[in-house]
Coordinates of C-alpha atoms and ligand atoms in Angstrom, one line a residue:
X1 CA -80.1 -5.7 -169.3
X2 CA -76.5 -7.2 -169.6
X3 CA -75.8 -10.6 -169.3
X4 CA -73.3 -10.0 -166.3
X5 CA -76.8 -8.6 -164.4
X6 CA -78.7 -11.7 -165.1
X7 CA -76.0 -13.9 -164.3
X8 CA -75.0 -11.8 -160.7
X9 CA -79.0 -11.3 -159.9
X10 CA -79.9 -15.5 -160.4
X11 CA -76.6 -15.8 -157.9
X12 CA -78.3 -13.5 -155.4
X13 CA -81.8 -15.4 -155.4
X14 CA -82.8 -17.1 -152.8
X15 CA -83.9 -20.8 -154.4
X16 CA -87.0 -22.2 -153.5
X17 CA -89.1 -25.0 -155.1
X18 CA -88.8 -25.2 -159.0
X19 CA -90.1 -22.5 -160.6
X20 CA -90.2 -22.6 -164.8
X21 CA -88.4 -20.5 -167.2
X22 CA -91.9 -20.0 -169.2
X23 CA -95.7 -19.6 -167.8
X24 CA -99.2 -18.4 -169.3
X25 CA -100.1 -15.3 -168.9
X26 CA -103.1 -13.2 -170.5
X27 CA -101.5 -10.4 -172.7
X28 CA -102.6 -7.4 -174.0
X29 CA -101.7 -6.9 -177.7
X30 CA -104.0 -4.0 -178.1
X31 CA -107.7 -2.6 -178.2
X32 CA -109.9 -5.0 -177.3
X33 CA -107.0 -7.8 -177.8
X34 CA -105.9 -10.3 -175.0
X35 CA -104.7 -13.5 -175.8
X36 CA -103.5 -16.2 -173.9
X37 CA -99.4 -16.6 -174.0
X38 CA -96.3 -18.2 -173.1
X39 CA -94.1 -15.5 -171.6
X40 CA -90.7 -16.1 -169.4
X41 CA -91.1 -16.0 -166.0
X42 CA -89.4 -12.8 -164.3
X43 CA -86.2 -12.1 -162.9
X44 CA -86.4 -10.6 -159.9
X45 CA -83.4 -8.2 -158.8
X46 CA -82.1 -7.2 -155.1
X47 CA -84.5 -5.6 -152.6
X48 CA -87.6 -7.8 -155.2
X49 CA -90.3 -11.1 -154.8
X50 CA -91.3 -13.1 -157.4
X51 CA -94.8 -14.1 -156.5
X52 CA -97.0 -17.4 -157.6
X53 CA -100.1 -15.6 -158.6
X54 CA -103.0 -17.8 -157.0
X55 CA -106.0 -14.8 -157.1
X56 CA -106.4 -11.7 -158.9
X57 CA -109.8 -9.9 -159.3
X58 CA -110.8 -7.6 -162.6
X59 CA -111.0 -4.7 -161.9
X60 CA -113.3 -2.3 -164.0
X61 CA -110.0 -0.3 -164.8
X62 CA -108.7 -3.2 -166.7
X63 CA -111.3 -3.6 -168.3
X64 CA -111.6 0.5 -169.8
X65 CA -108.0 0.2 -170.7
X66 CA -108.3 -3.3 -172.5
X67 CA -111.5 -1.7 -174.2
X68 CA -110.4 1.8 -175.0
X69 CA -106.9 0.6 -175.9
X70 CA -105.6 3.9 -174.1
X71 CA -102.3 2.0 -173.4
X72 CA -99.4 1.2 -175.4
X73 CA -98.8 -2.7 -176.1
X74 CA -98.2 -5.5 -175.0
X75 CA -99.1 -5.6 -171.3
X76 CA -100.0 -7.8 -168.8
X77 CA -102.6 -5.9 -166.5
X78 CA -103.9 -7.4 -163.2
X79 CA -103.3 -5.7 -159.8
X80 CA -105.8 -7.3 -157.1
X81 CA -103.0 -10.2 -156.8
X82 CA -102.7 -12.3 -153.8
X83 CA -100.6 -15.3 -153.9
X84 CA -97.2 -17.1 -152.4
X85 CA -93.7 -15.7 -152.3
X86 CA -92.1 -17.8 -154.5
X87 CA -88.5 -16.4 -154.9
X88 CA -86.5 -13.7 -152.8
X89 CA -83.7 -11.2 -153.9
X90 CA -80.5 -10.3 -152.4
X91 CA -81.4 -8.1 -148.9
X92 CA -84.9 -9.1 -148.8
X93 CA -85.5 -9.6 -145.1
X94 CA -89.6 -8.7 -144.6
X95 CA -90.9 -11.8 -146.7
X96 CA -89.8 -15.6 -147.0
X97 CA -90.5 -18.2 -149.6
X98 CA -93.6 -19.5 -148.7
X99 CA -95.5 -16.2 -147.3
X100 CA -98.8 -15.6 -148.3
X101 CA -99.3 -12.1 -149.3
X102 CA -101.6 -9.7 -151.4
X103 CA -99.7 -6.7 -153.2
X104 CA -100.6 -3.4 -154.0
X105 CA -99.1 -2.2 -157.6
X106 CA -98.8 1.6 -156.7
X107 CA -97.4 3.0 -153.9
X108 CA -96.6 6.8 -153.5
X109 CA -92.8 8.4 -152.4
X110 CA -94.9 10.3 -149.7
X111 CA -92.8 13.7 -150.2
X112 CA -93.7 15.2 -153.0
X113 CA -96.1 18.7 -153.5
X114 CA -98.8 15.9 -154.4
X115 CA -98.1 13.5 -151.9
X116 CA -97.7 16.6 -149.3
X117 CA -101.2 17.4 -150.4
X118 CA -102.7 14.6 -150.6
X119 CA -103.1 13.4 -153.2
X120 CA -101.3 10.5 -153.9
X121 CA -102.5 9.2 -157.4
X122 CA -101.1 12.0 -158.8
X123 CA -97.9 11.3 -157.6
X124 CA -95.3 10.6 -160.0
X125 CA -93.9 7.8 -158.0
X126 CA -97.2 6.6 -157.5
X127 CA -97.7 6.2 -161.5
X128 CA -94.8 4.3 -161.8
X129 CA -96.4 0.8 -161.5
X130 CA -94.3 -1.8 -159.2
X131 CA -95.8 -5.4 -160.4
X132 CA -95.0 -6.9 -163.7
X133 CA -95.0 -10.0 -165.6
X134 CA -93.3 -8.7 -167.9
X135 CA -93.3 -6.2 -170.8
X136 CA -94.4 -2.4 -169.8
X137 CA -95.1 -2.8 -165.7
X138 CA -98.6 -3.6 -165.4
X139 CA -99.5 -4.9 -162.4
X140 CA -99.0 -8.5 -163.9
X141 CA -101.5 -10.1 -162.0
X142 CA -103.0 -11.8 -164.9
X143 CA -100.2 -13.9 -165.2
X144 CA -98.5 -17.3 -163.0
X145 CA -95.8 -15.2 -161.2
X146 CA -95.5 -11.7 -160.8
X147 CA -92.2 -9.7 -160.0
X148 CA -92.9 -7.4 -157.3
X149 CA -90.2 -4.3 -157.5
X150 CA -88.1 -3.1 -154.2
X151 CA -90.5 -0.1 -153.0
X152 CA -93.7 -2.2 -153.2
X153 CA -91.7 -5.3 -151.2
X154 CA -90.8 -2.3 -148.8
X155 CA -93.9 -0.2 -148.3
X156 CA -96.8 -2.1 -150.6
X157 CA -96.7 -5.4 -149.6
X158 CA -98.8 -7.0 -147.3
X159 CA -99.0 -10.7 -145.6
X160 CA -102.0 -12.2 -144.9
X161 CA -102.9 -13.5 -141.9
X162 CA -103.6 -17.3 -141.3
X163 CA -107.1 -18.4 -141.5
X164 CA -107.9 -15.2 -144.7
X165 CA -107.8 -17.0 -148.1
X166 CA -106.1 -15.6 -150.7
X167 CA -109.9 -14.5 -152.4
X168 CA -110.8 -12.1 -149.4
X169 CA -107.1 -11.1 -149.3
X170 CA -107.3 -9.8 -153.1
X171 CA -110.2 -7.4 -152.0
X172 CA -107.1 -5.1 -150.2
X173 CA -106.9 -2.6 -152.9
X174 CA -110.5 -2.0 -154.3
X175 CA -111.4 -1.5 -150.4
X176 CA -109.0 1.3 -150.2
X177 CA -110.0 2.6 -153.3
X178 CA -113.5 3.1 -151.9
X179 CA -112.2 3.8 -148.5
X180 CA -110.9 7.2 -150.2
X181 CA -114.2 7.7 -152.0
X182 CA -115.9 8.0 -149.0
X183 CA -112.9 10.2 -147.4
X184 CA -113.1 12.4 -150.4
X185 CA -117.0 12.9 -150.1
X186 CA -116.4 13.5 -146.6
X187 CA -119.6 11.7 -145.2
X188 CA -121.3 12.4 -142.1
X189 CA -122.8 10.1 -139.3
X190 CA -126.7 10.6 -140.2
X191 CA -126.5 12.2 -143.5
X192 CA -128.3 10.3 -146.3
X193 CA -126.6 8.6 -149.0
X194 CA -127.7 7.0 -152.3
X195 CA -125.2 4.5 -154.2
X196 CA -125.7 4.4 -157.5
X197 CA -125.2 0.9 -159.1
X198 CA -124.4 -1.9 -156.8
X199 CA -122.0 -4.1 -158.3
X200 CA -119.1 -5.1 -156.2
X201 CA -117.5 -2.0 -156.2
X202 CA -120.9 0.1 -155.5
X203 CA -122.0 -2.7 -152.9
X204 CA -118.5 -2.1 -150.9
X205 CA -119.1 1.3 -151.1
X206 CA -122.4 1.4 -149.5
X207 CA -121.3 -1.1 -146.8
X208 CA -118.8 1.9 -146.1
X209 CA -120.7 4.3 -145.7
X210 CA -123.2 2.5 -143.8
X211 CA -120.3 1.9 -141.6
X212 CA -119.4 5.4 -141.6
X213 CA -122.7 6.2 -140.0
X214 CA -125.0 7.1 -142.6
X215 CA -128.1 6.3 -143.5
X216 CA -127.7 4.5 -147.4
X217 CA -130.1 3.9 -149.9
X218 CA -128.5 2.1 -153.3
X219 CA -130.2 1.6 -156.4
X220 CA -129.3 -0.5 -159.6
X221 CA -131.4 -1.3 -162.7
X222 CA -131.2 -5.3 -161.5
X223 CA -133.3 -6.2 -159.0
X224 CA -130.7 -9.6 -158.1
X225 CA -128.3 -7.3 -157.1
X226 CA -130.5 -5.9 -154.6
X227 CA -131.0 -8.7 -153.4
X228 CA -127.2 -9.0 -152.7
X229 CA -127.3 -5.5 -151.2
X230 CA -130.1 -6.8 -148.5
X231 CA -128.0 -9.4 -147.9
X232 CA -124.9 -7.1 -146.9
X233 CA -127.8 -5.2 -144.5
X234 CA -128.5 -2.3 -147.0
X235 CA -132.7 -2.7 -146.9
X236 CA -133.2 0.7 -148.5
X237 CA -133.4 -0.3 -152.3
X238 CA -134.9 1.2 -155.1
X239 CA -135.4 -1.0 -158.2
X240 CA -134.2 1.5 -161.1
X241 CA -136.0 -0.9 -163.9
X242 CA -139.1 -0.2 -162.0
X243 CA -139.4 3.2 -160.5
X244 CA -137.3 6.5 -160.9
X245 CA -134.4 6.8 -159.0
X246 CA -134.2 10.6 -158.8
X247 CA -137.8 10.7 -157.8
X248 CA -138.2 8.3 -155.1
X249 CA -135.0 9.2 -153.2
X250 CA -136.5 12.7 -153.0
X251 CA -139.5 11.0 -151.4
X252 CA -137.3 9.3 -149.0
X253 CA -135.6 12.9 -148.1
X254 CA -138.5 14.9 -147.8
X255 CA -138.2 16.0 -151.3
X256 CA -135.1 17.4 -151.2
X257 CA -132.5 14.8 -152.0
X258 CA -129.7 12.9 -151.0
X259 CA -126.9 14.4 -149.1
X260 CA -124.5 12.6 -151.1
X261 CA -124.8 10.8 -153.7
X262 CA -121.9 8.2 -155.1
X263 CA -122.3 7.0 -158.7
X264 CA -120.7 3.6 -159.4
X265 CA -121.9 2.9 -163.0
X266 CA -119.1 3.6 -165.4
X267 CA -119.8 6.2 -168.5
X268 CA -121.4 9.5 -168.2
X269 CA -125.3 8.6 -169.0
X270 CA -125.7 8.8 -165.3
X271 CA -124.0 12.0 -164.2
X272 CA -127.4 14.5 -164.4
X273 CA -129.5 11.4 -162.9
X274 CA -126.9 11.9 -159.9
X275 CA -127.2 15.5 -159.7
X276 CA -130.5 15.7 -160.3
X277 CA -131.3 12.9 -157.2
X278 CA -128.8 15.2 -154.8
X279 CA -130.1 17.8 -152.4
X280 CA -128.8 21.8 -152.8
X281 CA -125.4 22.4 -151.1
X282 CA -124.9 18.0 -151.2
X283 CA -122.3 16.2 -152.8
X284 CA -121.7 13.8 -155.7
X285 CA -118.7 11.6 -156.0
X286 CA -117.8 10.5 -159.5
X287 CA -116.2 7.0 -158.6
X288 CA -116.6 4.7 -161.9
X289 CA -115.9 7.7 -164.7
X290 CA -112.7 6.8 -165.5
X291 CA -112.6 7.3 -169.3
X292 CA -112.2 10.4 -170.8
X293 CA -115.0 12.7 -172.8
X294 CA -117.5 14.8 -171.9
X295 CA -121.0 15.5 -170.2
X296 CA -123.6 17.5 -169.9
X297 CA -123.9 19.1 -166.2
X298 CA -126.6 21.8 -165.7
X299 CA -124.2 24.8 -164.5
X300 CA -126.7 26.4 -162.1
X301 CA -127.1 23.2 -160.4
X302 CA -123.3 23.7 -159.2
X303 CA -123.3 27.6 -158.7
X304 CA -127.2 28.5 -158.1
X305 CA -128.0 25.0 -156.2
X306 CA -124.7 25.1 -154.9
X307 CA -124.1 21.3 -155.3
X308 CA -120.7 20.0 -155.3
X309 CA -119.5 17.2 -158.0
X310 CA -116.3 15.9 -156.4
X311 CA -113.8 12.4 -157.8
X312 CA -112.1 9.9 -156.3
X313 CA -109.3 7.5 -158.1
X314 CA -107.2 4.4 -156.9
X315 CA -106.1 4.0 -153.8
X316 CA -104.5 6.0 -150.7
X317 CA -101.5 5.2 -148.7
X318 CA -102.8 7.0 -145.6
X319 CA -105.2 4.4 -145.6
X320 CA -103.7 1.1 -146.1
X321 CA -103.7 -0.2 -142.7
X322 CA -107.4 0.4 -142.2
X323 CA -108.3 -1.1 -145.4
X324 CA -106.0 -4.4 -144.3
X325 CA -107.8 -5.0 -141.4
X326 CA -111.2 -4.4 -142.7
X327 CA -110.6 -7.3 -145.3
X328 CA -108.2 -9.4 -142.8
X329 CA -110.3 -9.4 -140.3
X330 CA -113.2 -10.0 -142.2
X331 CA -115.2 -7.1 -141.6
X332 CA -116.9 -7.9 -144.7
X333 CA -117.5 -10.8 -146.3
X334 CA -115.7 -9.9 -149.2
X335 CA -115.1 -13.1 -150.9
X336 CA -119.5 -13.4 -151.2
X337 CA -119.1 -11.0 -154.1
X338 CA -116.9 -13.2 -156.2
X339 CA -119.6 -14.9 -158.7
X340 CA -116.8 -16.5 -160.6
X341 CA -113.6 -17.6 -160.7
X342 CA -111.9 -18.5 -163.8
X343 CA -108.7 -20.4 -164.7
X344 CA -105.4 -18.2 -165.8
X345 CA -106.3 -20.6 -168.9
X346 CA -109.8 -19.1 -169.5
X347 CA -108.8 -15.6 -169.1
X348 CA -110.0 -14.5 -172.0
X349 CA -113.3 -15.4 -171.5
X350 CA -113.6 -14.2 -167.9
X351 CA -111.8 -10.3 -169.1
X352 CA -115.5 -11.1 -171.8
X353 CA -117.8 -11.5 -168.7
X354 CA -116.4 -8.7 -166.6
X355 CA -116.4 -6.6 -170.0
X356 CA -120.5 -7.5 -170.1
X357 CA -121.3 -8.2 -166.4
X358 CA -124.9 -10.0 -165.4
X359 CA -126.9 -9.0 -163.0
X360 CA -125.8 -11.5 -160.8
X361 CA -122.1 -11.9 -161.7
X362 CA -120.3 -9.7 -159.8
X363 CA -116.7 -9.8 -158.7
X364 CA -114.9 -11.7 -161.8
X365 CA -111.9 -13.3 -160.7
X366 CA -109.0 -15.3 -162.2
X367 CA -106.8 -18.0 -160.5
X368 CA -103.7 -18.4 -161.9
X369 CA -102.9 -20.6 -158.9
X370 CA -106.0 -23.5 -159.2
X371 CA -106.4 -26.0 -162.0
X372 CA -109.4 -25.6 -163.2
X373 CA -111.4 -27.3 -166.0
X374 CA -110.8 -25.4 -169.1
X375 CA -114.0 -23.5 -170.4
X376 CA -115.8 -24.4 -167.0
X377 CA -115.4 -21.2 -165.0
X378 CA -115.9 -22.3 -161.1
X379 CA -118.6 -20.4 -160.1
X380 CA -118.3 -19.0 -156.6
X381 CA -121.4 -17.9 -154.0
X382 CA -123.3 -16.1 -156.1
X383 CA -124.2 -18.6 -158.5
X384 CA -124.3 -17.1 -162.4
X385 CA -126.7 -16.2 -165.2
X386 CA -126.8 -14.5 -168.4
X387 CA -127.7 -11.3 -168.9
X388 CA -126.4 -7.6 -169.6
X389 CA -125.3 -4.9 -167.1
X390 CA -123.1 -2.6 -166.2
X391 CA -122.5 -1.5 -162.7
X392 CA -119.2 -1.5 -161.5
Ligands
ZN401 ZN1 -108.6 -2.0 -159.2
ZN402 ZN1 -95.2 11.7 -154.2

């Protein structure tokens, strides 16, 4: 960027309170490498927002790409931000200094062969990431302020409504994401479903489908999570440290099996276990396998049992205004899954937790907007504990 475009964008900015040249963000320097930073604040251009961060959840996708280092560094990731318009550029007429809003970090150009078809996260529009706090676009949300690019001001971003705090607002794009699992699996009213692993992400997924009309049976390995589950009305557990999974779901099905089944454990130990607990001709949605390798599937359990394996990835367009009012109107009590919430200062440490989640730590998230006491992570509903898991 030239000088002259710095100097003619700051002219075009709408000024609001103060905002610093520098902030913290937590940046990605490489495999299994995030450190705490100073970093310049963004400059925002026409048609953009700069946002003041104040909630942004981890989200397991983070976490495989600050683990796997499969991306090129340095990066600031984060992209379940919510916070307050803090700046506007040039032609900006939607959002106002001082709007609350939560914003998504893809959003798709709607006419290409994938968009015509349907699927958006193939999109090459949709890969180009809108939210950055600098470096390679990341999302950003990990980070004080955010800049949030012209097509996700125009088509991605989303106010929230008076009354919604900014920690059920940030749930906006992992609810879509499972909204479009359960489109993809195409669930019907009655059939049976079992949910594999019931951390946040497998918890929203089974109040989904419950929603969707079927009847929903989750497991996880961690009985406290269950007890979560119960909570959210889903009373047909199974304890998966205590009894077999694949067996007593059969025994709930009249021995066949689950209609559908929808894993939401990362890695691939869990892939047969899936199959193996679905009926002949059902379906089972790969929701959490988002790192690459390979696994073992039983080939006549596809073509002989006729069973279908079927994925689901990110988030869909079609479906953003349904997935806006189910966490704006509160349809869910979303903000019961956060178990913490960390300071931007204590990143690190809270990236650590979500990296090894409890049984009872669920949705990790960190608030670049509160002061918080540093190495005190606020701990939200759900209490916390040590231990090891690993359901998404
Ligand atoms: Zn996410
Ligand atoms: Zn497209």
């Amino acid at each position: 960027m030239t000088e002259t475009t710095v100097a003619s964008r700051s002219l075009a900015v709408a000024e609001g309170p103060p905002i610093p040249d520098t902030m913290s963000a937590a940046v990605y320097r490489g495999k299994d490498d995030v450190r705490l930073e100073e970093v310049s604040v963004p400059e925002i251009g026409p048609g953009e927002i700069l946002v003041r961060v104040h909630t942004c959840g981890i989200c397991g996708t983070d976490l495989k790409k600050i683990s796997t280092g499969s991306h090129s560094a340095p990066r600031i990731f984060g992209h379940e931000t919510s916070g307050v318009v803090a700046r506007v550029g040039e032609g900006v007429s939607k959002f106002g200094i001082g709007d609350r809003v939560v914003v998504f970090h893809h959003i798709p150009c709607r006419n290409c062969f994938y968009c015509r078809t349907k699927t958006f996260a193939q999109c090459e529009t949709y890969k180009r990431v809108g939210c950055t706090a600098g470096f390679e676009p990341s999302g950003g949300g990990f980070a004080e302020y955010v800049r949030v690019m012209d097509w996700i001001v125009e088509g991605g971003t989303v106010p929230i409504p008076p009354g919604v705090g900014f920690e059920q607002a940030c749930f906006v794009e992992p609810v879509n994401t499972c909204m479009k699992g359960i489109e993809n699996l195409r669930l019907r009213r009655g059939e049976t479903v079992l949910v594999i692993g019931q951390g946040p992400i497998g918890l929203i997924l089974a109040v989904l489908a419950k929603r969707a009309g079927a009847r929903v049976i989750t497991s996880d390995l961690y009985p406290a999570r269950l007890t979560i589950s119960a909570r959210f009305g889903l009373d047909l557990t199974i304890d998966a440290s205590r009894s077999d999974t694949v067996r007593t779901v059969r025994e709930m099905t009249e021995g066949r099996g689950a209609d559908a089944v929808m894993l939401a454990v990362a890695g691939s130990a869990l892939v047969r276990p899936a199959m193996d607990a679905t009926r002949p001709g059902g379906r089972v949605l790969l929701f959490a396998q988002t790192a690459r390798g390979e696994v073992t599937i039983d080939p006549a359990a596809v073509c002989v049992d006729e069973k279908t394996l079927l994925g689901s990835y990110s988030a869909s367009v079609d479906l953003q205004d349904e997935s806006v009012k189910f966490v704006m109107n509160r349809e869910m009590d979303l903000e019961q899954l956060i178990s913490h919430c960390f300071p931007l200062h204590d990143s690190v440490e809270a990236l650590k937790l979500a990296a090894h989640p409890q049984p009872d730590s669920m949705k990790i998230v960190i608030q670049p907007g509160t002061v918080g006491a540093s190495g005190a992570p606020g701990v939200g509903a759900l209490g916390s504990r040590a231990w090891e898991g690993r359901s998404l």
